[in-house]
Amino acid sequence: MRTPLRSRRTVLTGGAAALVLTLTVSPTANADTNRSLQHGGSLVLVGGGLKDDNTQVYGEIIERAGGARARIGVITASSVPASQDPYADDPDKCSNSECNGAYYSAVFKQHGAAEAQWIPVDLDHIDNAESDAVVRQVNSMTGFFFGGGDQSRYLTTLLNGAAHTDSKVLAAIRAKLAAGAVVSGSSAGAQIAAGADMVTGGESYQGLRDGSSPGYFEDAARLGYEPQGGFGFLRSGLIDTHTGAYGREGRAMRLAADTGHDRVYGLEENTALLVEHPGGPHERVRVLGPRGVAVFDLRRARAHDGSKAAGAGGEGTPGTWSLTGVRYDYLTDGDRYDPRLRLTLPATGKRPFAPRSAAPVLDNTDVFYSADNPAGVPYSFLTTARALASTRAQRTAEATTYEDRPRFTVTFAKTAGFTAWSGDTATPQTLTGLSVRVAGR
């Protein structure tokens, strides 16, 4: 159930002038004409790595499902089925949908749920997605949890092929959400909540260098996406998971720019994005857990693709893509965010952080924690951002990719409106309004 950091490449998840793109949101980028927006319940989306002892997140899910009367339906169809698990008969080694469903059911009961049951839909039981008996089981639940794995298996098991329409079971879950139930998930189980252009895999460097492409790819470094998206529970922004732990900030920005989205929620491990009234005019989010959630706002961003420039009979320079004007907010425990106003509200008790250090920001030559760098450090992007917030000696700081040819430089800048917040006087925790620029050369 746990993916080692260094093995993260397994998919869970003509003219003379250079082409300059002003990013605008496609009118269909967050739309799904086959489904109405539902906003009666809530979402609890975890960036992966949810620990068994995270009482804050498990407790929130259970409380929203009815507290001591909570009945949690566990869906683990993103795992391999038992028929493909060589350890299916060994409870200590198994890692298939049934065994993972039993695992999460036990954890929810340990945290106080009255009942938790596996919903028997997976690659071995695809027909169950249209079973009236399983729909009745779903309807008896007050909350739901989608486990991690490969989100493509959720598409295969719970949606109807190319039509991308709901199976009976997914339709029942969607109706329960609309009626006020909580729907939660971790890693692929959070990713599948996305609307159009759900990420399917990729690394930050290769994504920045080569751009994104629709589909799933054997080359796990290639940035891919599913144009029709996931289940569409959350449409106010793209979703990415394991963000800092796997250095996915670069791929998140590139995918948003390529597909016309103007916001990305980058979820960190063992930490949840709580979304109330998803899809409605009063949608609000809050962060729960020990790490945080990055919000990349691309409303004013501009992309410049030098690889598409061509002179007379010439070609552009591969990898010279750049993006300017991105606003970066990093929310931590208790912080709230208003998607409509694009406003971060730090938690009660946090106050503006006044930097006292005159020390310069340390060099960072692996800003996206490359899988090719054995000495790399996770949360590298955030580390530089917080270091800049901690010093009064600099207004800007640069960090580069480990890879070169081309090498990408990320420039962080304290522009008007930037504020760091902290619950103590030692270090900044929450960041609001930091400007980010990415440029290849």
Tab-separated table of C-alpha atoms in Angstrom:
chain	number	residue	atom	x	y	z
A	1	MET	CA	0.000	0.000	0.000
A	2	ARG	CA	2.973	2.315	0.422
A	3	THR	CA	5.014	3.403	-2.616
A	4	PRO	CA	8.742	4.066	-1.959
A	5	LEU	CA	9.730	7.575	-2.962
A	6	ARG	CA	12.497	6.510	-5.294
A	7	SER	CA	10.230	4.161	-7.255
A	8	ARG	CA	7.648	6.802	-7.993
A	9	ARG	CA	7.833	6.359	-11.767
A	10	THR	CA	5.275	3.588	-11.531
A	11	VAL	CA	2.002	5.095	-12.759
A	12	LEU	CA	-0.648	5.267	-9.925
A	13	THR	CA	-0.781	8.059	-11.558
A	14	GLY	CA	5.547	28.729	-38.703
A	15	GLY	CA	6.456	32.075	-38.373
A	16	ALA	CA	9.582	33.759	-37.227
A	17	ALA	CA	8.290	34.689	-33.813
A	18	ALA	CA	7.999	32.301	-30.900
A	19	LEU	CA	4.501	31.193	-30.051
A	20	VAL	CA	3.098	33.054	-27.045
A	21	LEU	CA	-0.058	31.777	-25.439
A	22	THR	CA	-2.289	33.696	-23.069
A	23	LEU	CA	-3.898	31.123	-20.846
A	24	THR	CA	-7.658	31.166	-20.825
A	25	VAL	CA	-10.063	28.603	-19.470
A	26	SER	CA	-11.764	26.581	-22.154
A	27	PRO	CA	-15.541	26.816	-21.755
A	28	THR	CA	-15.616	23.034	-21.658
A	29	ALA	CA	-12.497	22.493	-19.559
A	30	ASN	CA	-14.444	21.894	-16.353
A	31	ALA	CA	-17.763	20.921	-17.866
A	32	ASP	CA	-19.389	17.532	-18.121
A	33	THR	CA	-22.587	17.712	-20.117
A	34	ASN	CA	-23.597	14.213	-19.051
A	35	ARG	CA	-23.784	15.060	-15.352
A	36	SER	CA	-25.219	17.879	-13.310
A	37	LEU	CA	-23.057	19.480	-10.655
A	38	GLN	CA	-23.830	18.134	-7.194
A	39	HIS	CA	-22.995	20.142	-4.108
A	40	GLY	CA	-24.864	18.838	-1.092
A	41	GLY	CA	-22.103	16.815	0.564
A	42	SER	CA	-18.378	17.068	1.055
A	43	LEU	CA	-15.093	15.645	-0.213
A	44	VAL	CA	-12.040	14.669	1.822
A	45	LEU	CA	-9.166	14.196	-0.652
A	46	VAL	CA	-5.778	12.998	0.585
A	47	GLY	CA	-2.562	13.329	-1.420
A	48	GLY	CA	-1.554	9.725	-0.703
A	49	GLY	CA	0.445	8.103	2.081
A	50	LEU	CA	-2.476	8.231	4.527
A	51	LYS	CA	-1.176	6.799	7.792
A	52	ASP	CA	-3.218	4.482	9.965
A	53	ASP	CA	-2.847	6.788	12.963
A	54	ASN	CA	-4.056	9.962	11.249
A	55	THR	CA	-6.955	10.494	13.625
A	56	GLN	CA	-7.561	13.995	12.263
A	57	VAL	CA	-8.351	12.858	8.707
A	58	TYR	CA	-10.061	9.565	9.520
A	59	GLY	CA	-11.986	11.344	12.274
A	60	GLU	CA	-13.185	14.050	9.868
A	61	ILE	CA	-14.452	11.470	7.386
A	62	ILE	CA	-16.257	9.523	10.107
A	63	GLU	CA	-17.743	12.636	11.703
A	64	ARG	CA	-19.129	13.784	8.366
A	65	ALA	CA	-20.554	10.307	7.791
A	66	GLY	CA	-22.501	10.377	11.039
A	67	GLY	CA	-19.972	9.954	13.827
A	68	ALA	CA	-20.617	6.846	15.911
A	69	ARG	CA	-23.320	5.841	13.408
A	70	ALA	CA	-21.065	6.212	10.362
A	71	ARG	CA	-21.234	3.466	7.751
A	72	ILE	CA	-18.314	3.675	5.325
A	73	GLY	CA	-18.324	2.026	1.910
A	74	VAL	CA	-14.756	1.218	0.840
A	75	ILE	CA	-13.979	1.112	-2.897
A	76	THR	CA	-10.571	-0.262	-3.894
A	77	ALA	CA	-11.061	-1.027	-7.597
A	78	SER	CA	-7.833	0.842	-8.392
A	79	SER	CA	-5.881	-2.060	-6.876
A	80	VAL	CA	-5.057	-5.199	-8.817
A	81	PRO	CA	-7.766	-7.842	-8.416
A	82	ALA	CA	-7.150	-10.994	-6.405
A	83	SER	CA	-6.735	-13.000	-9.613
A	84	GLN	CA	-3.598	-10.976	-10.431
A	85	ASP	CA	-2.078	-10.993	-6.943
A	86	PRO	CA	0.403	-13.852	-6.392
A	87	TYR	CA	-0.015	-13.380	-2.638
A	88	ALA	CA	-3.798	-13.302	-2.649
A	89	ASP	CA	-3.983	-16.168	-0.145
A	90	ASP	CA	-1.436	-14.672	2.243
A	91	PRO	CA	-3.012	-12.021	4.519
A	92	ASP	CA	0.432	-10.699	5.442
A	93	LYS	CA	1.589	-10.106	1.849
A	94	CYS	CA	-1.570	-9.590	-0.205
A	95	SER	CA	-2.144	-6.241	-1.926
A	96	ASN	CA	-5.248	-6.658	-4.037
A	97	SER	CA	-8.623	-4.966	-4.053
A	98	GLU	CA	-10.317	-7.400	-1.658
A	99	CYS	CA	-7.470	-7.482	0.825
A	100	ASN	CA	-7.042	-3.688	0.669
A	101	GLY	CA	-10.778	-3.257	1.124
A	102	ALA	CA	-10.616	-5.351	4.270
A	103	TYR	CA	-7.633	-3.337	5.472
A	104	TYR	CA	-9.351	0.037	5.113
A	105	SER	CA	-12.586	-1.320	6.579
A	106	ALA	CA	-10.675	-2.398	9.692
A	107	VAL	CA	-8.937	0.987	9.979
A	108	PHE	CA	-12.230	2.878	9.782
A	109	LYS	CA	-13.703	0.671	12.498
A	110	GLN	CA	-10.628	1.249	14.661
A	111	HIS	CA	-11.228	4.990	14.326
A	112	GLY	CA	-14.829	4.674	15.485
A	113	ALA	CA	-17.039	3.984	12.472
A	114	ALA	CA	-20.054	1.825	13.315
A	115	GLU	CA	-19.556	-0.146	10.094
A	116	ALA	CA	-17.174	-0.231	7.153
A	117	GLN	CA	-17.634	-2.592	4.213
A	118	TRP	CA	-15.843	-3.327	0.982
A	119	ILE	CA	-17.952	-2.493	-2.076
A	120	PRO	CA	-17.229	-5.537	-4.306
A	121	VAL	CA	-16.429	-3.834	-7.606
A	122	ASP	CA	-13.034	-4.446	-9.249
A	123	LEU	CA	-11.529	-5.972	-12.383
A	124	ASP	CA	-12.665	-9.399	-11.181
A	125	HIS	CA	-16.192	-8.127	-10.536
A	126	ILE	CA	-16.901	-5.521	-13.218
A	127	ASP	CA	-20.498	-6.713	-13.616
A	128	ASN	CA	-21.137	-5.732	-9.999
A	129	ALA	CA	-21.007	-2.083	-11.075
A	130	GLU	CA	-24.484	-2.657	-12.561
A	131	SER	CA	-25.763	-4.879	-9.730
A	132	ASP	CA	-28.916	-3.768	-7.950
A	133	ALA	CA	-27.743	-5.639	-4.860
A	134	VAL	CA	-24.504	-3.648	-4.760
A	135	VAL	CA	-26.479	-0.441	-5.330
A	136	ARG	CA	-28.544	-1.320	-2.260
A	137	GLN	CA	-25.305	-1.790	-0.326
A	138	VAL	CA	-24.132	1.642	-1.495
A	139	ASN	CA	-27.419	3.213	-0.490
A	140	SER	CA	-27.043	1.838	3.036
A	141	MET	CA	-23.749	3.707	3.480
A	142	THR	CA	-23.336	7.239	4.868
A	143	GLY	CA	-19.826	7.843	3.525
A	144	PHE	CA	-17.336	6.451	1.026
A	145	PHE	CA	-13.591	6.002	0.735
A	146	PHE	CA	-11.686	5.338	-2.521
A	147	GLY	CA	-8.298	3.677	-2.003
A	148	GLY	CA	-5.074	4.214	-3.921
A	149	GLY	CA	-3.555	2.370	-6.856
A	150	ASP	CA	-4.046	3.139	-10.544
A	151	GLN	CA	-6.928	5.490	-11.305
A	152	SER	CA	-7.360	3.958	-14.753
A	153	ARG	CA	-8.882	0.905	-13.063
A	154	TYR	CA	-11.570	3.139	-11.561
A	155	LEU	CA	-12.421	4.356	-15.051
A	156	THR	CA	-12.611	0.768	-16.318
A	157	THR	CA	-14.747	-0.569	-13.489
A	158	LEU	CA	-17.122	2.274	-12.631
A	159	LEU	CA	-17.659	4.122	-15.921
A	160	ASN	CA	-19.260	2.834	-19.116
A	161	GLY	CA	-16.483	2.725	-21.700
A	162	ALA	CA	-15.973	5.496	-24.218
A	163	ALA	CA	-19.323	7.023	-23.290
A	164	HIS	CA	-17.784	7.843	-19.894
A	165	THR	CA	-21.204	7.595	-18.268
A	166	ASP	CA	-21.893	6.402	-14.742
A	167	SER	CA	-22.454	2.781	-13.884
A	168	LYS	CA	-25.354	2.163	-11.504
A	169	VAL	CA	-22.981	1.979	-8.552
A	170	LEU	CA	-21.212	5.245	-9.384
A	171	ALA	CA	-24.547	6.942	-10.023
A	172	ALA	CA	-25.675	5.824	-6.566
A	173	ILE	CA	-22.515	7.201	-4.952
A	174	ARG	CA	-22.961	10.480	-6.833
A	175	ALA	CA	-26.556	10.715	-5.608
A	176	LYS	CA	-25.456	10.065	-2.027
A	177	LEU	CA	-22.893	12.887	-2.332
A	178	ALA	CA	-25.572	15.234	-3.637
A	179	ALA	CA	-27.797	14.308	-0.700
A	180	GLY	CA	-25.094	15.174	1.844
A	181	ALA	CA	-22.780	12.169	2.155
A	182	VAL	CA	-19.007	12.455	2.404
A	183	VAL	CA	-16.844	11.013	-0.383
A	184	SER	CA	-13.172	10.601	0.436
A	185	GLY	CA	-10.098	9.068	-1.142
A	186	SER	CA	-6.315	8.875	-1.076
A	187	SER	CA	-3.790	9.028	-3.930
A	188	ALA	CA	-5.590	7.537	-6.969
A	189	GLY	CA	-8.740	7.658	-4.863
A	190	ALA	CA	-8.346	11.441	-4.642
A	191	GLN	CA	-7.176	11.845	-8.230
A	192	ILE	CA	-10.281	10.128	-9.575
A	193	ALA	CA	-12.410	12.936	-8.100
A	194	ALA	CA	-11.048	15.234	-10.823
A	195	GLY	CA	-13.000	16.584	-13.745
A	196	ALA	CA	-11.714	17.062	-17.275
A	197	ASP	CA	-8.034	16.458	-18.071
A	198	MET	CA	-7.207	14.234	-15.092
A	199	VAL	CA	-3.475	13.554	-14.901
A	200	THR	CA	-2.524	9.949	-15.671
A	201	GLY	CA	1.233	10.041	-15.054
A	202	GLY	CA	4.470	11.825	-15.722
A	203	GLU	CA	7.492	13.519	-14.205
A	204	SER	CA	7.981	17.268	-13.881
A	205	TYR	CA	11.132	17.610	-15.988
A	206	GLN	CA	9.916	15.537	-18.924
A	207	GLY	CA	6.552	17.286	-18.738
A	208	LEU	CA	8.125	20.746	-18.886
A	209	ARG	CA	10.442	19.689	-21.687
A	210	ASP	CA	7.995	17.769	-23.892
A	211	GLY	CA	4.548	18.966	-22.874
A	212	SER	CA	1.512	16.839	-22.118
A	213	SER	CA	-0.395	14.336	-24.260
A	214	PRO	CA	-3.783	12.684	-23.850
A	215	GLY	CA	-3.659	9.037	-22.782
A	216	TYR	CA	-1.870	6.542	-20.568
A	217	PHE	CA	1.736	5.693	-21.436
A	218	GLU	CA	4.159	2.858	-20.767
A	219	ASP	CA	6.829	5.522	-20.283
A	220	ALA	CA	5.816	6.646	-16.801
A	221	ALA	CA	7.917	9.837	-17.129
A	222	ARG	CA	5.738	11.070	-19.991
A	223	LEU	CA	3.103	13.584	-18.894
A	224	GLY	CA	-0.302	12.174	-19.786
A	225	TYR	CA	-3.899	13.041	-19.045
A	226	GLU	CA	-7.417	11.725	-19.585
A	227	PRO	CA	-9.374	14.443	-21.461
A	228	GLN	CA	-12.774	13.233	-20.199
A	229	GLY	CA	-11.436	13.240	-16.682
A	230	GLY	CA	-12.347	11.184	-13.679
A	231	PHE	CA	-15.640	11.191	-11.806
A	232	GLY	CA	-15.925	14.999	-11.788
A	233	PHE	CA	-16.683	15.395	-8.093
A	234	LEU	CA	-14.350	18.431	-7.977
A	235	ARG	CA	-14.195	20.793	-10.941
A	236	SER	CA	-12.812	24.043	-9.532
A	237	GLY	CA	-9.267	22.965	-10.407
A	238	LEU	CA	-7.063	20.151	-11.569
A	239	ILE	CA	-5.872	17.745	-8.874
A	240	ASP	CA	-2.406	16.324	-8.375
A	241	THR	CA	-1.247	14.051	-5.558
A	242	HIS	CA	2.031	13.203	-3.765
A	243	THR	CA	2.964	16.702	-4.932
A	244	GLY	CA	6.045	17.641	-2.919
A	245	ALA	CA	7.034	14.082	-2.047
A	246	TYR	CA	7.463	13.287	-5.751
A	247	GLY	CA	8.310	16.784	-7.024
A	248	ARG	CA	5.204	17.148	-9.165
A	249	GLU	CA	4.832	20.933	-9.077
A	250	GLY	CA	6.314	21.280	-12.565
A	251	ARG	CA	4.030	18.747	-14.186
A	252	ALA	CA	1.021	20.314	-12.460
A	253	MET	CA	1.751	23.750	-13.914
A	254	ARG	CA	2.536	22.379	-17.394
A	255	LEU	CA	-0.639	20.298	-17.567
A	256	ALA	CA	-2.804	23.210	-16.457
A	257	ALA	CA	-1.200	25.515	-19.024
A	258	ASP	CA	-1.538	22.965	-21.828
A	259	THR	CA	-5.179	22.159	-21.132
A	260	GLY	CA	-6.510	25.642	-20.373
A	261	HIS	CA	-7.149	25.221	-16.649
A	262	ASP	CA	-6.422	28.156	-14.411
A	263	ARG	CA	-6.003	26.370	-11.086
A	264	VAL	CA	-4.366	23.243	-9.664
A	265	TYR	CA	-4.700	21.772	-6.190
A	266	GLY	CA	-1.429	20.009	-5.340
A	267	LEU	CA	-2.192	17.628	-2.479
A	268	GLU	CA	0.551	16.538	-0.097
A	269	GLU	CA	0.865	13.157	1.571
A	270	ASN	CA	-1.036	12.263	4.759
A	271	THR	CA	-2.898	15.586	4.414
A	272	ALA	CA	-6.412	16.253	3.186
A	273	LEU	CA	-8.198	18.879	1.164
A	274	LEU	CA	-11.676	19.147	2.668
A	275	VAL	CA	-14.158	20.473	0.099
A	276	GLU	CA	-17.596	21.535	1.284
A	277	HIS	CA	-20.460	21.961	-1.210
A	278	PRO	CA	-18.311	20.871	-4.194
A	279	GLY	CA	-19.463	22.398	-7.451
A	280	GLY	CA	-21.807	24.865	-5.818
A	281	PRO	CA	-21.653	28.648	-5.461
A	282	HIS	CA	-20.619	28.230	-1.834
A	283	GLU	CA	-17.805	25.747	-2.406
A	284	ARG	CA	-15.136	26.169	0.268
A	285	VAL	CA	-12.001	24.219	1.070
A	286	ARG	CA	-9.952	23.640	4.199
A	287	VAL	CA	-6.682	21.806	4.843
A	288	LEU	CA	-6.333	19.043	7.431
A	289	GLY	CA	-3.093	17.325	8.387
A	290	PRO	CA	0.618	17.668	9.038
A	291	ARG	CA	1.714	18.958	5.621
A	292	GLY	CA	-0.223	21.114	3.188
A	293	VAL	CA	-1.888	21.793	-0.142
A	294	ALA	CA	-0.390	23.911	-2.926
A	295	VAL	CA	-2.713	26.083	-5.000
A	296	PHE	CA	-1.338	27.187	-8.373
A	297	ASP	CA	-3.385	30.055	-9.826
A	298	LEU	CA	-2.812	30.556	-13.565
A	299	ARG	CA	-5.395	33.248	-14.292
A	300	ARG	CA	-2.705	35.747	-15.275
A	301	ALA	CA	-0.161	33.252	-16.533
A	302	ARG	CA	1.384	33.349	-19.977
A	303	ALA	CA	3.123	30.453	-21.707
A	304	HIS	CA	5.841	30.904	-24.304
A	305	ASP	CA	6.739	27.854	-26.373
A	306	GLY	CA	10.066	28.367	-28.138
A	307	SER	CA	9.995	24.800	-29.467
A	308	LYS	CA	7.180	25.846	-31.812
A	309	ALA	CA	9.005	28.879	-33.161
A	310	ALA	CA	10.386	28.600	-36.663
A	311	GLY	CA	12.350	30.937	-38.837
A	312	ALA	CA	12.696	30.694	-42.585
A	313	GLY	CA	13.313	27.001	-43.062
A	314	GLY	CA	14.431	26.691	-39.422
A	315	GLU	CA	13.141	24.934	-36.352
A	316	GLY	CA	12.498	26.008	-32.811
A	317	THR	CA	14.653	25.062	-29.839
A	318	PRO	CA	13.250	22.010	-28.014
A	319	GLY	CA	12.512	22.491	-24.349
A	320	THR	CA	12.530	26.296	-24.321
A	321	TRP	CA	9.028	26.428	-22.898
A	322	SER	CA	8.367	29.009	-20.219
A	323	LEU	CA	5.519	30.094	-17.984
A	324	THR	CA	5.194	33.418	-16.194
A	325	GLY	CA	2.646	34.964	-13.880
A	326	VAL	CA	1.729	31.948	-11.741
A	327	ARG	CA	0.501	32.700	-8.231
A	328	TYR	CA	1.507	30.120	-5.649
A	329	ASP	CA	-0.267	29.697	-2.324
A	330	TYR	CA	0.670	26.962	0.138
A	331	LEU	CA	-1.986	26.171	2.730
A	332	THR	CA	-1.350	24.259	5.947
A	333	ASP	CA	-3.497	22.778	8.701
A	334	GLY	CA	-6.643	24.775	9.403
A	335	ASP	CA	-6.235	27.210	6.501
A	336	ARG	CA	-9.274	27.886	4.344
A	337	TYR	CA	-9.591	28.822	0.697
A	338	ASP	CA	-12.463	30.386	-1.211
A	339	PRO	CA	-12.308	29.119	-4.841
A	340	ARG	CA	-14.702	31.785	-6.109
A	341	LEU	CA	-12.780	34.711	-4.594
A	342	ARG	CA	-9.428	32.892	-4.905
A	343	LEU	CA	-8.703	33.934	-1.366
A	344	THR	CA	-6.619	32.092	1.225
A	345	LEU	CA	-7.684	32.597	4.826
A	346	PRO	CA	-4.997	31.453	7.277
A	347	ALA	CA	-6.173	29.498	10.293
A	348	THR	CA	-7.081	31.261	13.502
A	349	GLY	CA	-3.929	31.787	15.530
A	350	LYS	CA	-1.615	32.196	12.556
A	351	ARG	CA	-0.174	35.654	12.050
A	352	PRO	CA	1.967	37.363	9.414
A	353	PHE	CA	5.544	36.186	9.550
A	354	ALA	CA	8.220	38.888	9.795
A	355	PRO	CA	11.559	37.606	8.466
A	356	ARG	CA	14.552	38.460	10.591
A	357	SER	CA	17.271	36.465	8.846
A	358	ALA	CA	19.722	38.156	6.502
A	359	ALA	CA	21.051	34.841	5.223
A	360	PRO	CA	20.711	34.203	1.493
A	361	VAL	CA	18.578	31.386	0.130
A	362	LEU	CA	20.682	28.284	-0.425
A	363	ASP	CA	21.262	27.032	-3.961
A	364	ASN	CA	18.780	24.413	-5.128
A	365	THR	CA	19.841	22.406	-8.172
A	366	ASP	CA	17.022	19.833	-8.046
A	367	VAL	CA	13.829	21.823	-7.596
A	368	PHE	CA	11.533	18.983	-8.724
A	369	TYR	CA	13.285	16.151	-6.834
A	370	SER	CA	14.378	14.201	-9.858
A	371	ALA	CA	14.076	10.416	-9.771
A	372	ASP	CA	17.500	10.350	-11.463
A	373	ASN	CA	19.210	12.140	-8.584
A	374	PRO	CA	20.216	9.677	-5.834
A	375	ALA	CA	20.965	12.607	-3.523
A	376	GLY	CA	17.658	14.359	-4.177
A	377	VAL	CA	15.441	15.636	-1.389
A	378	PRO	CA	11.614	15.652	-1.401
A	379	TYR	CA	9.633	18.873	-0.914
A	380	SER	CA	12.467	20.739	-2.647
A	381	PHE	CA	10.213	23.295	-4.379
A	382	LEU	CA	8.508	24.159	-1.079
A	383	THR	CA	11.827	24.327	0.740
A	384	THR	CA	13.095	27.108	-1.534
A	385	ALA	CA	9.777	28.971	-1.348
A	386	ARG	CA	9.834	28.915	2.442
A	387	ALA	CA	13.514	29.847	2.556
A	388	LEU	CA	12.756	32.955	0.519
A	389	ALA	CA	9.897	33.803	2.868
A	390	SER	CA	12.255	33.416	5.829
A	391	THR	CA	14.847	35.959	4.716
A	392	ARG	CA	14.722	39.716	4.427
A	393	ALA	CA	17.896	39.669	2.321
A	394	GLN	CA	16.220	38.684	-0.945
A	395	ARG	CA	13.092	39.480	-2.908
A	396	THR	CA	13.678	36.694	-5.430
A	397	ALA	CA	15.288	33.270	-5.469
A	398	GLU	CA	16.137	30.850	-8.260
A	399	ALA	CA	16.185	27.053	-8.298
A	400	THR	CA	16.982	24.763	-11.213
A	401	THR	CA	16.208	21.273	-12.437
A	402	TYR	CA	18.705	18.475	-11.918
A	403	GLU	CA	18.524	17.688	-15.631
A	404	ASP	CA	19.900	19.989	-18.299
A	405	ARG	CA	19.739	20.274	-22.114
A	406	PRO	CA	17.593	22.147	-21.455
A	407	ARG	CA	17.777	23.141	-17.828
A	408	PHE	CA	14.686	24.757	-16.350
A	409	THR	CA	14.960	27.585	-13.852
A	410	VAL	CA	12.204	28.353	-11.378
A	411	THR	CA	12.159	31.938	-10.118
A	412	PHE	CA	10.261	32.711	-6.923
A	413	ALA	CA	9.433	36.353	-6.233
A	414	LYS	CA	7.915	38.292	-3.364
A	415	THR	CA	5.633	40.551	-5.345
A	416	ALA	CA	2.877	42.845	-4.108
A	417	GLY	CA	0.440	40.896	-1.989
A	418	PHE	CA	2.869	38.228	-0.833
A	419	THR	CA	2.540	37.261	2.822
A	420	ALA	CA	3.906	34.404	4.890
A	421	TRP	CA	2.031	33.204	7.957
A	422	SER	CA	3.076	31.236	10.979
A	423	GLY	CA	1.648	29.884	14.192
A	424	ASP	CA	4.956	30.602	15.910
A	425	THR	CA	7.827	33.032	15.435
A	426	ALA	CA	10.374	30.531	14.120
A	427	THR	CA	9.399	29.527	10.589
A	428	PRO	CA	6.800	30.436	7.973
A	429	GLN	CA	4.132	27.809	7.381
A	430	THR	CA	1.467	29.234	5.091
A	431	LEU	CA	2.448	31.201	1.973
A	432	THR	CA	0.098	33.447	0.003
A	433	GLY	CA	0.701	35.276	-3.253
A	434	LEU	CA	4.232	34.152	-4.117
A	435	SER	CA	4.972	34.661	-7.814
A	436	VAL	CA	6.478	31.749	-9.767
A	437	ARG	CA	8.145	31.732	-13.182
A	438	VAL	CA	9.455	28.652	-15.022
A	439	ALA	CA	11.861	29.026	-17.944
A	440	GLY	CA	13.865	26.559	-19.999
A	441	ARG	CA	17.136	27.327	-21.735
